[in-house]
CSV table of C-alpha atoms in Angstrom, one decimal:
chain,number,residue,atom,x,y,z
A,18,MET,CA,80.6,160.9,115.6
A,19,ASN,CA,83.4,160.0,118.1
A,20,LYS,CA,86.3,159.0,115.8
A,21,ASP,CA,88.3,157.7,118.8
A,22,CYS,CA,86.2,154.6,119.4
A,23,LYS,CA,84.9,152.2,116.9
A,24,TYR,CA,83.1,148.9,117.2
A,25,GLU,CA,83.5,145.7,115.1
A,26,VAL,CA,80.8,143.1,115.6
A,27,GLU,CA,81.0,139.4,114.6
A,28,ARG,CA,79.0,136.3,115.3
A,29,ASP,CA,80.5,132.8,115.5
A,30,PRO,CA,78.6,130.7,113.0
A,31,GLU,CA,78.9,127.6,115.2
A,32,THR,CA,78.0,128.9,118.7
A,33,LEU,CA,76.0,132.0,117.7
A,34,LYS,CA,78.0,134.0,120.2
A,35,TYR,CA,78.5,137.7,119.4
A,36,LYS,CA,82.0,139.1,119.7
A,37,ILE,CA,82.3,142.9,120.0
A,38,THR,CA,85.7,144.5,119.6
A,39,LYS,CA,86.0,148.0,120.8
A,40,TRP,CA,88.8,149.8,119.0
A,41,HIS,CA,90.8,152.8,120.2
A,42,GLY,CA,93.1,153.3,117.3
A,43,THR,CA,95.0,150.0,116.8
A,44,VAL,CA,94.2,148.7,120.3
A,45,GLY,CA,91.1,146.5,120.7
A,46,THR,CA,89.3,145.0,123.6
A,47,VAL,CA,86.9,142.1,123.1
A,48,LYS,CA,83.7,141.1,124.9
A,49,THR,CA,81.6,138.1,124.1
A,50,TYR,CA,77.8,137.9,124.4
A,51,VAL,CA,75.5,134.9,124.5
A,52,GLU,CA,71.8,134.7,123.5
A,53,LYS,CA,69.6,134.2,126.5
A,54,ARG,CA,66.1,135.3,125.5
A,55,SER,CA,64.1,137.0,122.8
A,56,PRO,CA,64.8,140.7,122.0
A,57,ASN,CA,63.0,143.3,124.1
A,58,LYS,CA,61.0,145.4,121.5
A,59,ALA,CA,60.5,148.4,123.8
A,60,ASP,CA,64.2,148.5,124.8
A,61,LEU,CA,65.4,148.2,121.2
A,62,LYS,CA,63.1,151.0,120.1
A,63,GLU,CA,64.5,153.2,122.9
A,64,MET,CA,68.1,152.2,121.8
A,65,LEU,CA,67.3,153.2,118.2
A,66,GLU,CA,65.7,156.5,119.1
A,67,HIS,CA,68.8,157.5,121.1
A,68,ALA,CA,71.1,156.2,118.3
A,69,LYS,CA,69.2,158.3,115.7
A,70,GLY,CA,69.1,161.4,117.8
A,71,PRO,CA,66.8,164.4,117.5
A,72,ASP,CA,68.6,165.9,114.5
A,73,ARG,CA,68.3,163.1,111.9
A,74,THR,CA,65.4,161.5,110.2
A,75,MET,CA,65.3,157.7,110.1
A,76,ALA,CA,66.3,157.8,106.4
A,77,GLU,CA,69.3,160.1,107.2
A,78,PHE,CA,70.4,157.7,110.0
A,79,ALA,CA,70.2,154.8,107.6
A,80,GLU,CA,72.2,156.8,105.1
A,81,ASP,CA,74.9,157.5,107.7
A,82,CYS,CA,75.0,153.8,108.7
A,83,SER,CA,75.6,153.0,105.0
A,84,ASP,CA,78.3,155.6,104.2
A,85,LYS,CA,81.9,154.6,104.5
A,86,SER,CA,83.0,158.2,104.6
A,87,VAL,CA,81.1,158.5,107.9
A,88,CYS,CA,82.6,155.3,109.3
A,89,GLU,CA,84.9,152.8,107.4
A,90,LEU,CA,83.2,150.0,109.3
A,91,ASN,CA,79.9,150.6,107.6
A,92,ALA,CA,79.9,147.3,105.7
A,93,LYS,CA,76.5,147.2,104.0
A,94,VAL,CA,73.8,149.5,102.6
A,95,ILE,CA,71.0,149.6,105.1
A,96,ALA,CA,67.5,150.6,103.9
A,97,PRO,CA,65.3,152.8,106.1
A,98,PRO,CA,62.8,150.0,106.6
A,99,VAL,CA,65.4,148.1,108.7
A,100,PHE,CA,65.1,150.7,111.5
A,101,SER,CA,61.4,151.4,111.0
A,102,ARG,CA,60.7,147.8,111.7
A,103,ILE,CA,62.7,147.9,114.9
A,104,VAL,CA,60.7,151.0,116.0
A,105,LYS,CA,57.4,149.2,115.2
A,106,GLY,CA,58.6,145.9,116.8
A,107,VAL,CA,57.8,144.0,113.6
A,108,GLY,CA,59.4,140.5,113.3
A,109,LEU,CA,61.7,140.9,116.2
A,110,LYS,CA,61.7,137.3,117.3
A,111,ARG,CA,65.5,136.8,117.3
A,112,PRO,CA,68.5,139.1,117.8
A,113,LEU,CA,69.5,141.7,115.3
A,114,LYS,CA,72.3,140.7,112.9
A,115,PRO,CA,75.8,141.7,113.7
A,116,ALA,CA,75.9,144.2,110.8
A,117,ILE,CA,72.9,146.0,112.3
A,118,VAL,CA,74.4,146.1,115.8
A,119,GLN,CA,77.7,147.4,114.4
A,120,ALA,CA,76.0,150.1,112.4
A,121,ILE,CA,74.0,151.3,115.4
A,122,LEU,CA,76.9,151.4,117.7
A,123,ASN,CA,79.2,153.2,115.3
A,124,ASN,CA,76.7,155.8,114.2
A,125,ALA,CA,74.8,156.5,117.4
A,126,ALA,CA,74.2,160.1,118.3
A,127,ASP,CA,74.0,159.2,122.1
A,128,LYS,CA,77.0,156.9,122.7
A,129,ASP,CA,76.7,157.3,126.4
A,130,PHE,CA,73.3,155.5,126.3
A,131,VAL,CA,73.8,153.3,123.3
A,132,THR,CA,76.6,151.1,124.6
A,133,PRO,CA,77.4,147.5,123.7
A,134,GLU,CA,76.1,146.4,127.1
A,135,ASN,CA,72.8,148.2,126.8
A,136,LEU,CA,72.2,147.4,123.1
A,137,MET,CA,73.0,143.7,123.5
A,138,ARG,CA,70.8,143.4,126.6
A,139,ALA,CA,67.9,144.8,124.6
A,140,ASN,CA,68.9,142.4,121.8
A,141,GLY,CA,68.4,139.4,124.1
A,142,LEU,CA,72.1,138.7,124.9
A,143,ASP,CA,74.2,138.9,128.1
A,144,GLU,CA,77.9,139.1,128.4
A,145,GLU,CA,79.6,135.8,128.8
A,146,ARG,CA,81.0,135.4,132.3
A,147,GLU,CA,84.5,134.3,133.0
A,148,GLU,CA,83.4,131.3,135.1
A,149,SER,CA,81.3,129.9,132.2
A,150,GLN,CA,84.3,130.3,129.9
A,151,SER,CA,86.5,128.3,132.2
A,152,GLU,CA,84.0,125.4,132.5
A,153,PRO,CA,85.0,122.3,130.5
A,154,GLU,CA,82.9,122.3,127.3
A,155,LEU,CA,82.3,119.6,124.7
A,156,LYS,CA,82.1,120.5,121.0
A,157,PRO,CA,79.1,122.9,120.7
A,158,PHE,CA,76.3,122.2,118.4
A,159,TYR,CA,76.4,123.9,115.0
A,160,GLY,CA,74.6,127.2,115.3
A,161,TYR,CA,73.5,126.3,118.8
A,162,SER,CA,71.7,128.5,121.3
A,163,ARG,CA,69.4,127.4,124.0
A,164,ALA,CA,66.7,129.9,122.9
A,165,LYS,CA,66.9,128.7,119.3
A,166,ASN,CA,66.8,125.1,120.4
A,167,ASP,CA,63.7,125.7,122.5
A,168,ARG,CA,61.9,127.4,119.7
A,169,ALA,CA,62.6,124.6,117.3
A,170,VAL,CA,61.5,122.0,119.7
A,171,SER,CA,58.2,123.8,120.3
A,172,ASP,CA,57.5,123.8,116.6
A,173,LEU,CA,58.4,120.1,116.3
A,174,LYS,CA,56.1,119.1,119.2
A,175,LYS,CA,53.3,121.2,117.6
A,176,ALA,CA,53.8,119.3,114.3
A,177,LEU,CA,53.6,116.0,116.0
A,178,GLN,CA,50.7,116.8,118.2
A,179,GLY,CA,48.8,118.1,115.1
A,180,LYS,CA,49.2,114.6,113.6
A,181,GLY,CA,47.8,112.9,116.8
A,182,TYR,CA,51.2,112.0,118.4
A,183,GLU,CA,52.2,112.8,122.0
A,184,ALA,CA,55.7,114.2,122.5
A,185,TYR,CA,57.7,114.9,125.6
A,186,ARG,CA,61.3,116.2,126.0
A,187,VAL,CA,63.8,113.7,127.3
A,188,ILE,CA,66.0,114.9,130.2
A,189,GLN,CA,67.2,111.6,131.5
A,190,SER,CA,66.7,108.0,130.2
A,191,GLU,CA,68.6,104.8,129.7
A,192,GLN,CA,69.5,105.8,126.2
A,193,PHE,CA,70.1,109.6,126.3
A,194,ASN,CA,70.9,112.1,129.1
A,195,TYR,CA,70.9,115.9,129.1
A,196,VAL,CA,74.3,116.9,130.5
A,197,GLY,CA,74.1,120.7,130.2
A,198,LYS,CA,73.8,123.7,127.8
A,199,ASN,CA,76.1,124.0,124.8
A,200,VAL,CA,76.8,120.3,124.7
A,201,PRO,CA,75.0,117.4,122.9
A,202,PHE,CA,73.0,114.8,124.7
A,203,ARG,CA,75.1,112.0,126.1
A,204,ASP,CA,74.4,109.0,124.0
A,205,ASP,CA,74.2,105.8,126.1
A,206,THR,CA,72.6,103.6,123.4
A,207,ALA,CA,74.4,100.3,122.6
A,208,ASP,CA,76.1,100.1,119.3
A,209,LYS,CA,78.9,97.9,117.8
A,210,TYR,CA,81.3,100.6,116.7
A,211,ASP,CA,81.2,103.3,119.4
A,212,LEU,CA,79.6,105.8,117.1
A,213,ASN,CA,77.9,108.2,119.5
A,214,MET,CA,75.1,110.4,118.1
A,215,ASP,CA,75.2,114.1,119.0
A,216,PHE,CA,71.6,115.1,119.2
A,217,ASP,CA,70.6,118.6,120.2
A,218,GLU,CA,67.2,117.4,121.4
A,219,VAL,CA,65.5,114.1,122.0
A,220,LEU,CA,61.7,113.6,122.2
A,221,ARG,CA,59.9,110.6,123.6
A,222,VAL,CA,57.0,110.1,121.1
A,223,THR,CA,53.8,108.0,121.4
A,224,ASP,CA,51.9,107.3,118.2
A,225,LYS,CA,48.1,106.9,117.8
A,226,LYS,CA,48.3,103.2,118.6
A,227,GLY,CA,50.2,103.7,121.8
A,228,LYS,CA,53.6,102.6,120.4
A,229,GLU,CA,56.5,104.6,121.9
A,230,PHE,CA,59.8,105.6,120.3
A,231,LEU,CA,62.5,108.2,120.6
A,232,TRP,CA,63.2,110.9,118.1
A,233,GLY,CA,66.7,112.5,118.0
A,234,PHE,CA,67.0,116.0,116.4
A,235,VAL,CA,70.1,117.8,115.1
A,236,ILE,CA,69.0,121.5,114.9
A,237,ASP,CA,70.9,123.7,112.5
A,238,GLY,CA,71.5,127.4,113.3
A,239,THR,CA,71.7,128.8,109.8
A,240,GLU,CA,69.2,131.7,109.5
A,241,PRO,CA,66.3,131.5,107.1
A,242,GLU,CA,67.0,132.6,103.5
A,243,ASP,CA,67.7,136.2,103.0
A,244,ILE,CA,67.7,137.9,106.4
A,245,GLY,CA,64.8,136.1,108.1
A,246,ARG,CA,64.9,138.4,111.1
A,247,GLY,CA,62.5,141.1,110.1
A,248,GLU,CA,65.4,143.1,108.8
A,249,VAL,CA,66.0,144.3,105.2
A,250,ILE,CA,69.6,144.8,104.3
A,251,ILE,CA,70.1,145.6,100.6
A,252,GLU,CA,73.1,146.2,98.3
A,253,ASN,CA,72.0,149.0,96.0
A,254,LEU,CA,68.9,147.0,94.9
A,255,TYR,CA,65.5,148.6,94.6
A,256,TYR,CA,62.9,146.4,92.9
A,257,GLU,CA,59.3,147.3,91.8
A,258,GLY,CA,58.7,149.5,94.8
A,259,TYR,CA,59.8,146.9,97.3
A,260,TYR,CA,63.0,146.9,99.3
A,261,ARG,CA,64.4,143.5,98.8
A,262,SER,CA,67.7,141.9,99.8
A,263,LYS,CA,70.2,140.6,97.3
A,264,ASN,CA,69.6,136.9,97.7
A,265,ASP,CA,73.0,135.3,97.9
A,266,ALA,CA,72.1,132.8,100.6
A,267,GLU,CA,72.6,129.9,98.2
A,268,ASP,CA,76.3,130.9,98.0
A,269,ASP,CA,76.6,131.3,101.8
A,270,VAL,CA,75.0,128.1,103.0
A,271,ASP,CA,77.4,125.3,103.3
A,272,ASP,CA,76.4,121.7,102.5
A,273,ASN,CA,77.6,120.4,105.8
A,274,VAL,CA,75.0,117.9,106.8
A,275,ILE,CA,77.3,115.0,106.0
A,276,ASP,CA,80.5,116.4,107.5
A,277,LYS,CA,78.8,117.4,110.7
A,278,ASN,CA,76.7,114.3,111.1
A,279,GLY,CA,79.0,111.6,109.7
A,280,ARG,CA,78.8,109.4,112.8
A,281,ILE,CA,75.1,109.3,112.7
A,282,LEU,CA,74.9,108.4,109.0
A,283,LEU,CA,77.7,105.8,109.3
A,284,ARG,CA,76.0,104.2,112.2
A,285,ALA,CA,72.7,104.0,110.3
A,286,LEU,CA,74.6,102.3,107.4
A,287,ILE,CA,76.7,99.8,109.3
A,288,ASP,CA,74.7,99.2,112.5
A,289,PRO,CA,71.1,99.8,111.7
A,290,ALA,CA,69.9,97.4,114.5
A,291,SER,CA,71.2,99.9,117.1
A,292,LEU,CA,68.7,102.4,115.9
A,293,LYS,CA,65.7,100.3,116.5
A,294,GLY,CA,63.1,102.5,118.2
A,295,ILE,CA,64.9,105.7,117.3
A,296,LYS,CA,64.0,108.1,114.5
A,297,ILE,CA,66.4,110.9,113.4
A,298,SER,CA,65.9,114.3,111.8
A,299,PHE,CA,68.2,117.0,110.7
A,300,VAL,CA,66.2,120.2,111.2
A,301,CYS,CA,66.8,123.6,109.5
A,302,GLN,CA,65.1,126.9,108.9
A,303,ASN,CA,66.7,127.9,105.7
A,304,ARG,CA,65.2,126.4,102.5
A,305,PHE,CA,68.5,126.6,100.6
A,306,TRP,CA,70.2,124.6,103.4
A,307,TYR,CA,67.2,122.2,103.2
A,308,ASN,CA,67.6,121.7,99.4
A,309,LEU,CA,71.4,121.3,99.7
A,310,ALA,CA,71.0,118.8,102.5
A,311,VAL,CA,68.4,116.8,100.5
A,312,GLU,CA,70.7,116.8,97.5
A,313,ALA,CA,73.6,115.5,99.6
A,314,LEU,CA,71.6,112.7,101.3
A,315,LYS,CA,69.1,111.6,98.6
A,316,ASP,CA,71.3,108.7,97.3
A,317,ILE,CA,72.1,107.4,100.8
A,318,LYS,CA,70.0,104.4,101.7
A,319,VAL,CA,69.5,103.4,105.3
A,320,ASP,CA,67.2,100.9,107.1
A,321,ALA,CA,66.1,103.6,109.6
A,322,TYR,CA,63.8,106.6,109.7
A,323,ILE,CA,66.1,109.6,108.8
A,324,SER,CA,64.8,112.8,107.4
A,325,VAL,CA,65.5,116.4,106.7
A,326,VAL,CA,63.0,118.9,108.1
A,327,LEU,CA,62.4,122.5,107.2
A,328,ILE,CA,60.7,124.9,109.6
A,329,GLN,CA,59.5,128.3,108.5
A,330,ASN,CA,57.2,130.8,110.2
A,331,TYR,CA,57.0,128.5,113.2
A,332,LYS,CA,55.7,125.4,111.5
A,333,VAL,CA,57.1,122.4,109.6
A,334,VAL,CA,56.7,123.1,105.9
A,335,SER,CA,58.7,120.3,104.3
A,336,GLU,CA,60.2,116.9,105.1
A,337,PHE,CA,62.4,114.5,103.1
A,338,THR,CA,62.9,110.9,104.2
A,339,LEU,CA,65.8,108.8,103.1
A,340,SER,CA,65.0,105.6,101.2
A,341,ASN,CA,65.8,102.2,102.6
A,342,LYS,CA,67.9,99.6,100.8
A,343,LYS,CA,64.8,98.3,99.0
A,344,ASP,CA,64.2,101.8,97.6
A,345,LYS,CA,61.2,102.3,99.8
A,346,ARG,CA,60.8,105.6,101.5
A,347,PRO,CA,59.2,105.9,105.0
A,348,LYS,CA,56.1,108.1,105.0
A,349,CYS,CA,56.8,111.5,106.3
A,350,ILE,CA,55.4,112.1,109.8
A,351,LEU,CA,56.4,115.8,110.5
A,352,GLY,CA,55.6,117.5,107.3
A,353,GLU,CA,54.8,117.3,103.6
A,354,PHE,CA,57.3,115.4,101.5
A,355,ARG,CA,59.4,117.7,99.3
A,356,GLU,CA,62.6,116.8,97.5
A,357,GLN,CA,63.0,120.5,96.7
A,358,ASP,CA,61.4,123.4,98.6
A,359,ASN,CA,61.0,126.4,96.3
A,360,GLU,CA,58.1,128.2,98.1
A,361,ASP,CA,58.3,132.0,98.2
A,362,ARG,CA,57.1,132.8,101.8
A,363,TYR,CA,57.7,136.6,101.6
A,364,GLU,CA,54.8,138.7,102.8
A,365,CYS,CA,54.0,142.3,101.8
A,366,ASP,CA,53.9,145.0,104.4
A,367,VAL,CA,53.3,148.7,104.3
A,368,MET,CA,55.4,151.0,106.5
A,369,ASP,CA,55.5,154.7,107.2
A,370,ILE,CA,59.1,155.9,106.8
A,371,ASP,CA,59.6,159.5,107.7
A,372,GLY,CA,56.1,160.3,106.6
A,373,LYS,CA,56.3,158.4,103.3
A,374,THR,CA,54.4,155.2,102.8
A,375,GLU,CA,56.6,152.4,101.5
A,376,ARG,CA,55.9,148.8,100.6
A,377,ILE,CA,58.4,146.2,101.7
A,378,MET,CA,58.6,142.4,101.5
A,379,ASN,CA,59.0,140.6,104.9
A,380,PRO,CA,61.3,137.6,104.7
A,381,PRO,CA,60.1,134.4,106.3
A,382,LEU,CA,60.9,133.7,110.0
A,383,GLY,CA,62.2,130.4,111.1
A,384,TYR,CA,62.0,128.7,114.6
């Protein structure tokens, strides 16, 4: 391995941009990458094969990626199924996690081919251009990416259509206007206290009786519990023949639904009339985040339809609606009412790893 050049990969939890620092000794140069599309399975497979090289098995490559004596930036233990899944294209709906990208770059046999530019392009991200960095930008959504937003909206529309509703995306209306990527909708609704609502997406919905209303969504970017990307990263944990991740997601997911959406909640409390004809949902794909959000919101009473929604494996699996001031709860429209979601949505899979059959548990996907 080339000791002169090392890579450190981080992802901003709010914008989901990847920052790759290339270190030559103590001097580092930084490039930023933005998610643009889904990963290219064929290209990622080619990247991994060049990274592994002809002289290592996949298990040996995974071992090198986990060994700090090989590279001090090997931060986690990576099980062989991680790379086997990439080769087979299993579960590659979203970009690989920073730890995986960093491990591949730092332990690649063919560093001329496995460059940050090539790997990130295969991973569905492009380098951020200087002109886009200089554009004026409002506060970005939490965990925002256009690709993630589009996937979530597709799942929400499917849930509504399955209940007999019609739903269309709002681009321009008297109440909300789309003003560009990485910024919330411009809120032109009338309210008494200038409490603008930052929605990631707005749908115009028509119910079975022909009644029309708007539905504003705040879409959270926290990954599904565990890895949720078809990857299996473990920390010295082998359980009953299954590779499983150490599930510390509950410690990592911040209860931020109130902090990040305070204006929406305050407006619902002190100016509910301004929300007439508007429903609101906080959408997530991590069940720990869902449970924490429900816990934080369950005692707030509003005279409006406000809910928490959990999407996993591309469908709405749980919804929680806030009670009104008469302690009556609106009937859930998008999904089944759950105050706590404790479903185990792992699926068993069998993979060939260097000629040995292994059983692994696939974590749930999200949007």
